[in-house]
Amino acid sequence: MAKEAPSSRRGRTPRPAAGGRKPRRAPSLPAPGGDPLPAPLRAGMTPIHDALLGWFKRVGRDLPWRRGVDPYRTWISEVMLQQTQVDRVVDFFHRFMERFPTVERLAAAPESDVLRAWEGLGYYRRARQLHAAAKRIVADHGGHLPDTAAGLRELPGIGRYTAGAIASIAFGCPEPIVEANSRRVLARLVAHAAPLDGTAGDGPIWEIATALLPPRSAGQWNQALMDLGATVCTPRSPLCSRCPLAPHCLALASRSTASIPVSTARREVVERDETAIVVRRGAKVLVVRRGAGEWWEGLWDFPRLPAKEILVPLGCGRRRVVGRCSYTVTHHRVEVSVAVCEASRQGARRDGVAWIDWEALGTLAMTAPGRRIAALAERGEGESGRGGDRSSRRRRG
Ligand code: SF4
C-alpha cells in the first residue's frame, strides 16, 4: 500500500528524504496544446474512475442538498459554498430553504429579506446575484433553471465552476468543475508543478479536469473530487494511505505532495483603524446603508468617521467611547473604536440614512461588524446607566 507523505516534507522545494535519498522529480508539465494528462494516467483512466466513484459511494459525505436531485437546492448550496466551509453552510442552507423553498418564493421576496437570510454567510454580493438570478429564472425560464452549463452562465452570479457543478450534479451533463478542494486533488494527481493562483494558473487544471471526466456520472465524480480534497487530500499532511487514488497519484510517486499545489505569495494584510459612531436620539438610532462599491453593499451599518456630513447637521455632542472590536475583510484587518453620542436634532431626510427604533435593529439586514458594534453600544449604555462609562473610568484610573 502507498505510504502517506511524511509531514516533515513541507515547503516548495522537496528536501532529501531521511537517509540521504533524493526525492524523485515530479513529471514535467505537458507541452501547450498537448494532452494535459501524463501518459500513466491516460492509460489508467478506467481504474481511476472506478476507484474514486467506488470510494464516493462508500464514504461520500451525507449533505442535505445531496438528498434527492433538485436543481434549485443544488444551485443554492453551490452559491453558499463558493466562499464558505461546508460545516457552516449546512445550518444556513436549512434556514434559507425554509424561508425560500422555491425559486418563485425567492424571486418574489424583497431584496432586504434575502440579505437578512444571508446574514452571517458574508460576501453579500452572492445573495444579491442569487436574488437577481431567481427573478430571471421566473421571468425568462418559467421557474426552471437552464439545464446546460452555457445556459446557467447567462444568469447573474453563476460562473464556470457553479455552472459546471449544477449542470453535472442536477442535470447529469459531462461538465468539469474546479474549486479549492478538487484543484488540489487534480494538481497532486498529475503532479502539476506550476503555480495555481489566479485565472491563468487555473487554466491547465480546467484542462486536466475536463480530460479526467468519466464518460458517465460526471456529477458523482465532481462531488467525489471535492469530498476527497476536503477529507483525505487535505492541504497539509494528506492522508495518502487512505486515498483511493494513491496507486495512480504522481505527486505521491514523486514524493512531492508537500510542495504541490504550488501557490504564489499571499497578499499582504493591510491594517486599518476606524471609529464607528452610534448616534442615539431617544429610542431611535441612526443607521446608514453601505453604498455601491463598498464592502457589504446594500446592508445597514453605523456611520464611520470621518462622517462630518452626517454628524454635524445632527448637532451631535460629546462622544463617549464604549469599546473596541475588530474584523477582517478581504486582505484588510480593521480595528474599530465604538463611540456613542446623542443627537440634538434629526436632520434632513437623506437616501441611505435612516432613524430606526433601537429594538428594530434585529430585523434589519445588517453587516456583521454592525451587529457587534450594536452589542458593544448596548452594553456600554447599560454600564453607563449603572454608573458611567467604564472605558473612560479606566483611562482616568
Ligand atoms: S490524491 Fe492526494 S491524498 Fe491521494 S495519494 Fe495523491 S496526494 Fe495523497
Coordinates of C-alpha atoms and ligand atoms in Angstrom, one line a residue:
M1 CA 0.0 0.0 0.0
A2 CA 1.2 3.5 -0.8
K3 CA 2.6 5.4 2.2
E4 CA 1.5 8.8 3.4
A5 CA 4.0 11.6 2.7
P6 CA 6.0 12.4 5.8
S7 CA 4.7 15.6 7.4
S8 CA 8.2 17.0 7.7
R9 CA 8.5 17.3 3.9
R10 CA 6.7 20.6 3.5
G11 CA 7.6 23.8 1.6
R12 CA 8.1 24.4 -2.0
T13 CA 11.3 22.6 -2.6
P14 CA 11.3 18.9 -1.8
R15 CA 14.2 18.2 0.6
P16 CA 16.2 15.0 0.6
A17 CA 14.4 12.2 2.5
A18 CA 15.9 10.6 5.6
G19 CA 18.9 8.6 4.7
G20 CA 20.1 11.0 2.1
R21 CA 17.8 9.7 -0.7
K22 CA 16.9 12.4 -3.1
P23 CA 13.2 13.0 -3.9
R24 CA 12.2 11.8 -7.3
R25 CA 11.5 14.6 -9.7
A26 CA 7.9 15.5 -10.5
P27 CA 7.0 14.9 -14.1
S28 CA 7.5 17.9 -16.3
L29 CA 4.5 20.0 -17.4
P30 CA 2.8 19.0 -20.7
A31 CA 3.5 21.0 -23.8
P32 CA 0.9 23.7 -24.6
G33 CA -1.8 22.2 -26.7
G34 CA -0.7 18.6 -25.8
D35 CA -2.6 16.0 -23.8
P36 CA -3.0 17.5 -20.3
L37 CA -2.8 14.0 -18.8
P38 CA 0.5 12.4 -18.3
A39 CA 0.7 9.0 -20.1
P40 CA 0.4 6.8 -17.0
L41 CA -2.9 8.5 -16.1
R42 CA -4.2 8.4 -19.6
A43 CA -3.5 4.7 -19.6
G44 CA -5.3 4.1 -16.3
M45 CA -8.5 6.1 -16.7
T46 CA -11.0 3.3 -16.0
P47 CA -9.3 2.1 -12.8
I48 CA -9.0 5.8 -11.6
H49 CA -12.8 6.3 -12.3
D50 CA -13.7 3.1 -10.6
A51 CA -11.6 3.7 -7.6
L52 CA -12.9 7.2 -6.9
L53 CA -16.5 6.6 -7.7
G54 CA -16.5 3.4 -5.6
W55 CA -14.9 5.3 -2.7
F56 CA -17.6 8.1 -3.0
K57 CA -20.3 5.5 -2.9
R58 CA -19.0 4.1 0.3
V59 CA -17.9 7.2 2.2
G60 CA -19.2 10.3 0.4
R61 CA -20.5 12.9 2.8
D62 CA -24.2 12.9 3.6
L63 CA -25.2 16.6 3.0
P64 CA -28.7 17.9 3.0
W65 CA -28.6 19.2 -0.6
R66 CA -27.5 15.8 -1.8
R67 CA -30.7 14.1 -0.7
G68 CA -32.6 13.7 -3.9
V69 CA -31.9 15.7 -7.1
D70 CA -33.4 19.2 -7.2
P71 CA -31.6 21.9 -9.3
Y72 CA -32.9 24.7 -7.1
R73 CA -31.3 23.1 -4.0
T74 CA -28.1 22.3 -5.8
W75 CA -27.9 25.9 -7.0
I76 CA -28.5 27.4 -3.6
S77 CA -26.0 25.1 -1.9
E78 CA -23.3 25.7 -4.6
V79 CA -23.6 29.5 -4.2
M80 CA -23.4 29.2 -0.5
L81 CA -20.4 27.0 -0.8
Q82 CA -18.5 29.4 -3.0
Q83 CA -16.7 31.1 -0.1
T84 CA -17.9 29.3 2.9
Q85 CA -17.0 25.9 4.6
V86 CA -19.4 23.1 4.3
D87 CA -19.9 22.8 8.1
R88 CA -21.1 26.4 8.3
V89 CA -23.3 26.2 5.2
V90 CA -25.4 23.3 6.5
D91 CA -27.4 25.4 9.0
F92 CA -27.7 28.3 6.7
F93 CA -29.0 26.1 4.0
H94 CA -31.7 24.6 6.1
R95 CA -32.9 28.1 7.3
F96 CA -32.7 29.5 3.8
M97 CA -34.7 26.7 2.3
E98 CA -37.4 27.1 5.0
R99 CA -37.6 30.8 4.2
F100 CA -37.4 30.4 0.4
P101 CA -38.4 26.8 -0.5
T102 CA -38.9 27.6 -4.2
V103 CA -37.3 29.8 -6.8
E104 CA -40.7 31.6 -7.1
R105 CA -40.7 32.5 -3.4
L106 CA -37.1 33.7 -3.7
A107 CA -37.9 35.8 -6.7
A108 CA -40.9 37.4 -5.1
A109 CA -39.1 38.4 -1.8
P110 CA -37.8 41.9 -1.2
E111 CA -34.0 42.1 -1.5
S112 CA -33.8 43.1 2.1
D113 CA -35.4 39.8 3.2
V114 CA -32.8 37.8 1.1
L115 CA -29.9 39.8 2.6
R116 CA -31.4 39.2 6.1
A117 CA -31.5 35.5 5.4
W118 CA -27.9 35.6 4.2
E119 CA -26.6 37.4 7.2
G120 CA -23.6 35.6 8.7
L121 CA -22.6 33.9 5.4
G122 CA -20.7 37.0 4.2
Y123 CA -20.0 38.0 0.6
Y124 CA -23.4 39.6 0.2
R125 CA -22.9 40.1 -3.5
R126 CA -23.7 36.4 -3.8
A127 CA -27.1 37.0 -2.2
R128 CA -28.0 39.9 -4.4
Q129 CA -27.0 38.0 -7.5
L130 CA -28.9 34.9 -6.3
H131 CA -32.0 37.1 -6.0
A132 CA -31.5 38.7 -9.4
A133 CA -31.0 35.3 -11.0
A134 CA -34.2 33.9 -9.3
K135 CA -36.1 36.8 -10.9
R136 CA -34.6 36.0 -14.3
I137 CA -35.4 32.2 -13.9
V138 CA -39.0 33.0 -13.1
A139 CA -39.4 35.7 -15.8
D140 CA -37.5 34.1 -18.7
H141 CA -37.4 30.3 -17.9
G142 CA -40.8 29.6 -16.4
G143 CA -39.3 28.9 -13.0
H144 CA -36.9 26.2 -14.2
L145 CA -33.1 26.5 -14.1
P146 CA -31.5 26.2 -17.5
D147 CA -30.2 22.6 -17.9
T148 CA -26.9 23.4 -19.6
A149 CA -23.7 25.0 -18.3
A150 CA -23.9 27.6 -21.1
G151 CA -27.5 28.5 -20.2
L152 CA -26.7 28.7 -16.5
R153 CA -23.7 31.0 -17.1
E154 CA -26.1 33.5 -18.6
L155 CA -27.5 34.1 -15.1
P156 CA -26.1 36.6 -12.6
G157 CA -23.6 35.2 -10.2
I158 CA -23.1 31.9 -12.0
G159 CA -19.5 31.4 -13.3
R160 CA -17.8 28.5 -14.7
Y161 CA -17.5 26.5 -11.5
T162 CA -21.1 26.9 -10.3
A163 CA -22.4 26.3 -13.8
G164 CA -20.4 23.1 -14.1
A165 CA -21.5 21.9 -10.6
I166 CA -25.2 22.5 -11.2
A167 CA -25.1 21.1 -14.8
S168 CA -23.3 17.9 -13.8
I169 CA -24.9 17.3 -10.4
A170 CA -28.5 18.3 -11.2
F171 CA -28.7 17.6 -14.9
G172 CA -26.1 14.9 -15.5
C173 CA -24.1 16.9 -18.0
P174 CA -20.5 15.9 -18.7
E175 CA -19.1 19.2 -17.2
P176 CA -15.9 19.5 -15.1
I177 CA -15.5 21.7 -12.0
V178 CA -12.5 23.3 -10.4
E179 CA -12.8 24.6 -6.9
A180 CA -10.3 24.7 -3.9
N181 CA -10.6 21.0 -3.0
S182 CA -10.8 19.4 -6.4
R183 CA -8.0 21.8 -7.6
R184 CA -5.7 20.4 -5.0
V185 CA -6.5 16.7 -5.8
L186 CA -6.1 17.2 -9.5
A187 CA -2.8 19.1 -9.2
R188 CA -1.4 16.3 -7.0
L189 CA -2.8 13.5 -9.1
V190 CA -0.9 14.8 -12.2
A191 CA 1.9 16.4 -10.2
H192 CA 1.2 19.8 -11.7
A193 CA 4.3 21.7 -10.6
A194 CA 3.3 25.2 -11.6
P195 CA 1.6 28.0 -9.5
L196 CA -2.2 27.7 -9.5
D197 CA -3.3 31.2 -8.2
G198 CA -5.3 33.4 -10.5
T199 CA -7.2 32.6 -13.7
A200 CA -4.1 31.9 -15.7
G201 CA -2.9 29.4 -13.1
D202 CA -6.2 27.6 -13.2
G203 CA -6.3 27.1 -17.0
P204 CA -4.3 23.9 -17.1
I205 CA -6.3 22.5 -14.2
W206 CA -9.5 23.0 -16.0
E207 CA -8.0 21.1 -18.9
I208 CA -7.0 18.3 -16.6
A209 CA -10.4 18.2 -15.0
T210 CA -12.0 18.0 -18.5
A211 CA -9.7 15.3 -19.6
L212 CA -10.3 13.2 -16.5
L213 CA -14.1 13.3 -16.6
P214 CA -15.6 9.8 -16.7
P215 CA -18.0 9.0 -19.6
R216 CA -20.9 8.8 -17.2
S217 CA -21.6 10.0 -13.6
A218 CA -19.8 13.4 -14.0
G219 CA -21.9 14.8 -11.1
Q220 CA -20.8 11.9 -8.8
W221 CA -17.2 12.3 -10.0
N222 CA -17.1 16.0 -9.3
Q223 CA -18.6 15.6 -5.8
A224 CA -16.2 12.8 -5.1
L225 CA -13.2 15.0 -6.0
M226 CA -14.5 17.7 -3.7
D227 CA -15.0 15.2 -0.9
L228 CA -11.6 13.6 -1.4
G229 CA -10.0 17.1 -1.2
A230 CA -11.9 18.0 1.9
T231 CA -11.4 14.8 3.9
V232 CA -8.3 13.0 2.6
C233 CA -6.2 15.1 0.2
T234 CA -6.0 17.9 2.7
P235 CA -3.7 20.9 2.2
R236 CA -1.3 19.8 4.9
S237 CA -0.4 16.2 5.5
P238 CA -2.7 14.5 3.0
L239 CA -3.9 11.0 4.2
C240 CA -2.4 9.2 1.2
S241 CA -2.5 5.8 2.9
R242 CA -6.4 6.1 2.9
C243 CA -6.7 7.6 -0.6
P244 CA -8.3 5.6 -3.4
L245 CA -6.2 7.4 -5.9
A246 CA -2.9 6.6 -4.2
P247 CA -1.9 3.9 -6.8
H248 CA -2.2 6.5 -9.6
C249 CA -1.1 9.7 -7.8
L250 CA 2.0 11.2 -9.5
A251 CA 2.7 13.6 -6.6
L252 CA 2.8 10.7 -4.2
A253 CA 5.0 8.7 -6.6
S254 CA 7.4 11.6 -6.9
R255 CA 7.3 12.4 -3.2
S256 CA 6.1 15.9 -3.9
T257 CA 2.7 16.0 -2.1
A258 CA 4.1 18.7 0.3
S259 CA 5.1 21.0 -2.5
I260 CA 2.1 20.6 -4.8
P261 CA -0.1 22.5 -5.4
V262 CA 2.4 25.4 -5.8
S263 CA 0.9 28.8 -4.9
T264 CA 2.2 32.3 -5.3
A265 CA 2.8 34.6 -2.4
R266 CA -0.2 35.6 -0.3
R267 CA -1.3 39.2 -0.4
E268 CA -0.1 41.3 2.4
V269 CA -2.6 42.2 5.2
V270 CA -3.5 45.9 5.4
E271 CA -4.2 47.2 8.9
R272 CA -6.8 49.9 9.2
D273 CA -8.4 51.9 12.1
E274 CA -12.0 53.2 12.1
T275 CA -14.3 54.9 14.6
A276 CA -17.9 53.8 14.4
I277 CA -20.5 56.3 15.8
V278 CA -23.7 55.1 17.3
V279 CA -25.9 58.2 17.2
R280 CA -28.9 58.0 19.5
R281 CA -31.9 60.2 19.8
G282 CA -34.3 59.0 22.4
A283 CA -35.4 55.4 21.4
K284 CA -34.1 55.9 17.8
V285 CA -30.7 55.2 16.4
L286 CA -29.1 56.4 13.1
V287 CA -28.1 53.8 10.5
V288 CA -26.5 54.2 7.1
R289 CA -26.8 51.8 4.1
R290 CA -23.5 50.7 2.6
G291 CA -23.2 52.2 -0.8
A292 CA -22.2 50.8 -4.3
G293 CA -18.6 49.6 -4.3
E294 CA -18.3 49.4 -0.5
W295 CA -17.9 46.2 1.4
W296 CA -21.3 44.8 2.3
E297 CA -23.0 46.9 -0.3
G298 CA -26.8 47.3 0.4
L299 CA -26.5 46.3 4.1
W300 CA -27.1 48.7 7.1
D301 CA -24.4 49.7 9.5
F302 CA -23.4 52.6 11.7
P303 CA -21.6 55.7 10.4
R304 CA -17.9 55.7 10.5
L305 CA -15.6 58.7 11.0
P306 CA -14.8 60.8 9.1
A307 CA -18.5 61.4 8.6
K308 CA -18.9 65.1 9.3
E309 CA -21.6 65.5 6.6
I310 CA -23.8 63.2 8.8
L311 CA -22.9 64.1 12.3
V312 CA -22.6 67.9 12.2
P313 CA -26.1 68.6 10.9
L314 CA -27.5 66.4 13.8
G315 CA -25.9 68.5 16.5
C316 CA -24.0 65.6 18.0
G317 CA -22.4 66.5 21.3
R318 CA -19.7 64.7 23.2
R319 CA -18.8 61.2 22.0
R320 CA -18.3 58.5 24.6
V321 CA -16.1 55.5 23.7
V322 CA -17.8 52.3 24.8
G323 CA -15.4 49.6 23.4
R324 CA -13.4 48.2 20.6
C325 CA -13.8 45.4 18.1
S326 CA -12.0 44.1 15.0
Y327 CA -12.9 42.3 11.8
T328 CA -11.2 41.0 8.8
V329 CA -12.4 41.5 5.3
T330 CA -10.6 40.5 2.1
H331 CA -6.9 41.3 3.0
H332 CA -7.8 44.1 5.4
R333 CA -7.7 43.8 9.2
V334 CA -9.8 46.6 10.7
E335 CA -9.7 47.8 14.3
V336 CA -12.9 49.7 15.3
S337 CA -13.3 52.1 18.1
V338 CA -17.0 52.3 19.0
A339 CA -18.4 55.6 20.3
V340 CA -21.9 56.7 21.3
C341 CA -23.3 60.2 21.1
E342 CA -26.7 61.9 21.5
A343 CA -28.1 64.0 18.6
S344 CA -30.0 67.2 19.4
R345 CA -32.0 67.1 16.1
Q346 CA -33.0 64.5 13.5
G347 CA -31.6 66.3 10.4
A348 CA -33.0 66.3 6.9
R349 CA -34.1 63.1 5.2
R350 CA -31.3 61.6 3.0
D351 CA -31.1 58.5 0.8
G352 CA -29.3 55.6 2.6
V353 CA -29.6 57.2 6.0
A354 CA -32.4 56.3 8.4
W355 CA -33.6 56.6 12.0
I356 CA -35.0 53.4 13.3
D357 CA -36.1 52.1 16.7
W358 CA -33.3 50.5 18.6
E359 CA -35.5 47.5 19.2
A360 CA -35.9 47.1 15.4
L361 CA -32.2 46.7 14.7
G362 CA -32.6 42.9 14.9
T363 CA -34.9 42.9 11.9
L364 CA -32.6 45.0 9.7
A365 CA -30.2 43.4 7.1
M366 CA -27.0 44.5 8.8
T367 CA -23.3 43.9 8.4
A368 CA -21.6 41.5 10.8
P369 CA -19.4 44.3 12.3
G370 CA -22.6 46.4 12.6
R371 CA -24.2 43.8 14.9
R372 CA -21.1 43.7 17.1
I373 CA -21.0 47.5 17.3
A374 CA -24.7 47.5 18.3
A375 CA -23.9 44.9 21.1
L376 CA -21.0 47.0 22.4
A377 CA -23.1 50.1 22.3
E378 CA -25.9 48.4 24.2
R379 CA -23.6 47.1 26.8
G380 CA -21.9 50.5 27.1
E381 CA -25.2 52.2 27.6
G382 CA -26.2 49.7 30.3
E383 CA -23.0 50.2 32.1
S384 CA -23.3 54.0 31.7
G385 CA -26.8 53.8 33.2
R386 CA -25.3 51.9 36.1
G387 CA -22.7 54.4 36.9
G388 CA -20.9 55.9 33.9
D389 CA -18.5 54.9 31.1
R390 CA -16.3 52.1 32.2
S391 CA -13.7 52.8 29.5
S392 CA -13.4 56.5 30.5
R393 CA -13.1 55.5 34.1
R394 CA -10.3 53.1 33.1
R395 CA -8.5 55.9 31.3
R396 CA -8.7 58.2 34.3
G397 CA -7.6 55.5 36.7
Ligands
SF4_1 S1 -4.5 12.4 -4.4 FE1 -3.9 13.4 -2.5 S2 -4.3 12.0 -0.8 FE2 -4.4 10.9 -2.7 S3 -2.4 10.0 -2.9 FE3 -2.4 11.9 -4.1 S4 -1.6 13.4 -2.6 FE4 -2.2 11.6 -1.5

